Backbone as a printed PyTorch tensor [residue, N CA C, xyz], in Angstrom:
tensor([[[135.6720, 127.4520, 145.9870],
         [135.2640, 126.9610, 145.3180],
         [133.5870, 127.3100, 145.4260]],

        [[133.3230, 127.9570, 146.7560],
         [132.0470, 127.7540, 146.8550],
         [131.5180, 128.5060, 146.3120]],

        [[132.5870, 129.5130, 145.8070],
         [132.2160, 130.8890, 144.7610],
         [131.0000, 130.2280, 143.3240]],

        [[132.1240, 128.9860, 143.1550],
         [131.8520, 128.7130, 142.1120],
         [130.6470, 127.6190, 142.1160]],

        [[130.0910, 126.9390, 143.4750],
         [128.9940, 126.1240, 143.1600],
         [127.7460, 126.9310, 143.8470]],

        [[127.9320, 128.4690, 143.8260],
         [126.6980, 129.1270, 144.2460],
         [126.4630, 130.2890, 143.0000]],

        [[127.4270, 130.0470, 142.2330],
         [127.4530, 130.8070, 140.4830],
         [126.4930, 130.1130, 139.9810]],

        [[127.3150, 128.0520, 139.6670],
         [126.4270, 127.0940, 139.2320],
         [124.7890, 127.4200, 139.3220]],

        [[124.8240, 127.0800, 140.7540],
         [123.8140, 127.2690, 141.0260],
         [122.4750, 128.5780, 140.4470]],

        [[122.2560, 129.2750, 141.1730],
         [122.0270, 130.5870, 140.5880],
         [122.1340, 130.5240, 138.7710]],

        [[123.2860, 130.2110, 138.3090],
         [122.0870, 130.1710, 136.5650],
         [121.8340, 128.8020, 136.1500]],

        [[121.7550, 127.6510, 137.2680],
         [120.9510, 126.6130, 136.9370],
         [119.4290, 126.9230, 137.2750]],

        [[119.0030, 128.2720, 137.9750],
         [117.8100, 128.8070, 138.7360],
         [117.0980, 129.4810, 137.5850]],

        [[118.9480, 130.2570, 137.1910],
         [117.7110, 131.3360, 136.1310],
         [117.5530, 130.7290, 134.8270]],

        [[118.0670, 129.2230, 134.0030],
         [118.1420, 129.1770, 133.1470],
         [116.3530, 127.3890, 133.2920]],

        [[115.9190, 127.7480, 134.4730],
         [114.8230, 126.1790, 134.3060],
         [113.7030, 127.4040, 133.8050]],

        [[113.3230, 128.5500, 134.2440],
         [112.3070, 129.5460, 133.2230],
         [112.2620, 129.2820, 131.8190]],

        [[113.4470, 129.4790, 131.0570],
         [113.2110, 129.1100, 129.7660],
         [113.2220, 128.7690, 129.6890]],

        [[113.7010, 127.3620, 130.0620],
         [113.8810, 125.0430, 129.9480],
         [111.4050, 125.7280, 129.6130]],

        [[111.6830, 125.8230, 130.9140],
         [109.8040, 125.8590, 131.4540],
         [108.9530, 126.4660, 129.2490]],

        [[109.0430, 127.4650, 129.5280],
         [108.8060, 128.1400, 127.9870],
         [109.3800, 126.9590, 126.5980]],

        [[110.3160, 126.2260, 126.6980],
         [110.4390, 125.9210, 125.4700],
         [109.1730, 124.4790, 125.8900]],

        [[109.2550, 124.1350, 127.1010],
         [108.2550, 123.4080, 126.6390],
         [107.1340, 123.1200, 127.6090]],

        [[106.8170, 124.5580, 127.2320],
         [105.1210, 124.8620, 126.8750],
         [104.5600, 124.8290, 125.8570]],

        [[105.3260, 125.9440, 125.0320],
         [105.8560, 125.4360, 123.0300],
         [105.1060, 124.1760, 122.2720]],

        [[106.3010, 123.4120, 122.6890],
         [106.2900, 122.2540, 122.8650],
         [104.7400, 121.3800, 122.8810]],

        [[104.1670, 121.4700, 124.4380],
         [102.6470, 120.7900, 124.8360],
         [102.0000, 121.0760, 124.9270]],

        [[102.0250, 123.3650, 123.8440],
         [101.2830, 123.5200, 123.1900],
         [100.9550, 123.3040, 121.7800]],

        [[101.9620, 122.7180, 121.0550],
         [101.5910, 122.6110, 120.0900],
         [101.1480, 120.9440, 119.2570]],

        [[101.4840, 120.0510, 120.9020],
         [100.9560, 118.4430, 120.4830],
         [ 99.1900, 118.5890, 121.1690]],

        [[ 99.3180, 119.2640, 122.1950],
         [ 98.0220, 119.4360, 121.9510],
         [ 96.5340, 119.8380, 121.0070]],

        [[ 97.1770, 120.9420, 120.5650],
         [ 96.6740, 121.2030, 118.9860],
         [ 96.3550, 120.3630, 118.1990]],

        [[ 97.3830, 119.6160, 118.2850],
         [ 97.5350, 119.0690, 117.1380],
         [ 96.6390, 117.8650, 117.5400]],

        [[ 96.7460, 117.5370, 118.6640],
         [ 95.0390, 116.1910, 119.2450],
         [ 93.8250, 117.0060, 118.8760]],

        [[ 93.5690, 118.4530, 119.2800],
         [ 92.6320, 118.9270, 119.6270],
         [ 90.5540, 118.1450, 118.6770]],

        [[ 91.9490, 118.8880, 118.3110],
         [ 90.1260, 117.8400, 116.6800],
         [ 89.5600, 116.6860, 117.2740]],

        [[ 90.9040, 116.1110, 117.4350],
         [ 90.3210, 114.4990, 118.0370],
         [ 89.2870, 114.1430, 119.5820]],

        [[ 89.6550, 115.0860, 120.1950],
         [ 89.1910, 115.2180, 121.7810],
         [ 87.8490, 115.5300, 120.6460]],

        [[ 87.1970, 116.4590, 120.8990],
         [ 86.5220, 117.5010, 120.7600],
         [ 85.4010, 116.7290, 119.1310]],

        [[ 86.5710, 115.6170, 118.6740],
         [ 84.7680, 114.5400, 118.0570],
         [ 84.6510, 113.3820, 119.2920]],

        [[ 85.1890, 112.9920, 120.4700],
         [ 85.1590, 111.9360, 121.7510],
         [ 84.0110, 112.5340, 122.2980]],

        [[ 84.2720, 114.5930, 122.3200],
         [ 83.4160, 114.3810, 123.6550],
         [ 82.1410, 114.6770, 122.9320]],

        [[ 82.1360, 115.4100, 121.2530],
         [ 80.9520, 115.6010, 121.0120],
         [ 80.0250, 113.9600, 120.8720]],

        [[ 80.7290, 113.2160, 120.2170],
         [ 80.4130, 111.3890, 120.4110],
         [ 80.1530, 111.2600, 122.0120]],

        [[ 80.1140, 111.2290, 122.8380],
         [ 80.2130, 111.2620, 124.0800],
         [ 78.9880, 111.8200, 124.2290]],

        [[ 78.8500, 112.9460, 124.2860],
         [ 77.5760, 113.8880, 124.6900],
         [ 76.3320, 113.5380, 124.0530]],

        [[ 76.5820, 113.1580, 122.7080],
         [ 74.8560, 112.1470, 121.9200],
         [ 74.9410, 111.0940, 121.3680]],

        [[ 76.0630, 110.0980, 122.7980],
         [ 75.3520, 109.0020, 123.1220],
         [ 76.0150, 108.3500, 124.5610]],

        [[ 74.8150, 109.4680, 125.0290],
         [ 75.0340, 109.0950, 126.9940],
         [ 74.5090, 107.6740, 126.8790]],

        [[ 75.8640, 106.7470, 128.1140],
         [ 74.5620, 106.3860, 128.9990],
         [ 74.9910, 106.4000, 130.4880]],

        [[ 73.4240, 105.4920, 130.6090],
         [ 74.0100, 104.9070, 132.7490],
         [ 75.2150, 104.9390, 132.7340]],

        [[ 74.9590, 105.3790, 133.9540],
         [ 76.5350, 105.0940, 135.1030],
         [ 76.0140, 103.6070, 135.1240]],

        [[ 77.4760, 102.8640, 134.9850],
         [ 78.3080, 101.7220, 135.0920],
         [ 77.7680, 100.7680, 134.2610]],

        [[ 77.1560, 101.2710, 133.1610],
         [ 76.7640, 100.6030, 132.2520],
         [ 76.7700, 101.3640, 130.9240]],

        [[ 78.1850, 101.7360, 130.7130],
         [ 79.1100, 102.3550, 130.0450],
         [ 79.4740, 101.8150, 128.6260]],

        [[ 79.0900, 100.7340, 127.9340],
         [ 79.9980,  99.8480, 127.1450],
         [ 80.0570, 100.8040, 126.2580]],

        [[ 79.7450, 101.5400, 125.6680],
         [ 80.0850, 102.2520, 123.9820],
         [ 81.1930, 102.7360, 124.5050]],

        [[ 81.3460, 103.8390, 125.7010],
         [ 82.1410, 104.6990, 126.1500],
         [ 83.7140, 103.0900, 126.4510]],

        [[ 83.4060, 102.6980, 127.5230],
         [ 84.7680, 101.8070, 127.2020],
         [ 85.4650, 101.1220, 125.7120]],

        [[ 84.4720, 100.5600, 125.2730],
         [ 84.7330,  99.9190, 123.5200],
         [ 85.3620, 101.5730, 123.2970]],

        [[ 84.6930, 102.4770, 122.7310],
         [ 85.5050, 103.6140, 121.8750],
         [ 86.9000, 103.9740, 122.7550]],

        [[ 87.2490, 104.3710, 124.0720],
         [ 88.4990, 104.5590, 124.8870],
         [ 89.3140, 103.0750, 124.8200]],

        [[ 88.9430, 102.0850, 124.3440],
         [ 90.3360, 100.5650, 124.2480],
         [ 90.6820, 100.8140, 122.7620]],

        [[ 89.2850, 100.9700, 122.2170],
         [ 89.5110, 101.0840, 120.8820],
         [ 90.7330, 102.4410, 120.4760]],

        [[ 90.0870, 103.3770, 121.0600],
         [ 91.2650, 103.7820, 121.2890],
         [ 92.3330, 104.1220, 121.7100]],

        [[ 92.9960, 103.5340, 122.3950],
         [ 94.6610, 102.9850, 123.2310],
         [ 94.9270, 101.9440, 122.7900]],

        [[ 93.9860, 101.2200, 121.8400],
         [ 94.9120, 100.3940, 120.5480],
         [ 95.7350, 100.8340, 120.0410]]])
C-alpha cells in the first residue's frame, strides 16, 4: 500500500509541469488577445496626465472599462 501511495505522489508531481505548460499557453493566448486594448489604455493615460489625487479622467476610464 505504501508503494502505491508513493507511486501516486510521484505521478502527480511529474504531471504538474505538463499542466503548467498548458496553462502557460492559455495565459499567453489571453494576454495576446487583450494586449491591443492595454496598449490603447496606456497611450491614452500617457497623453492625458493628471495630478496625483486628481485623477478624474483616469478613474472614469477605469470605471467605464470595469462596467
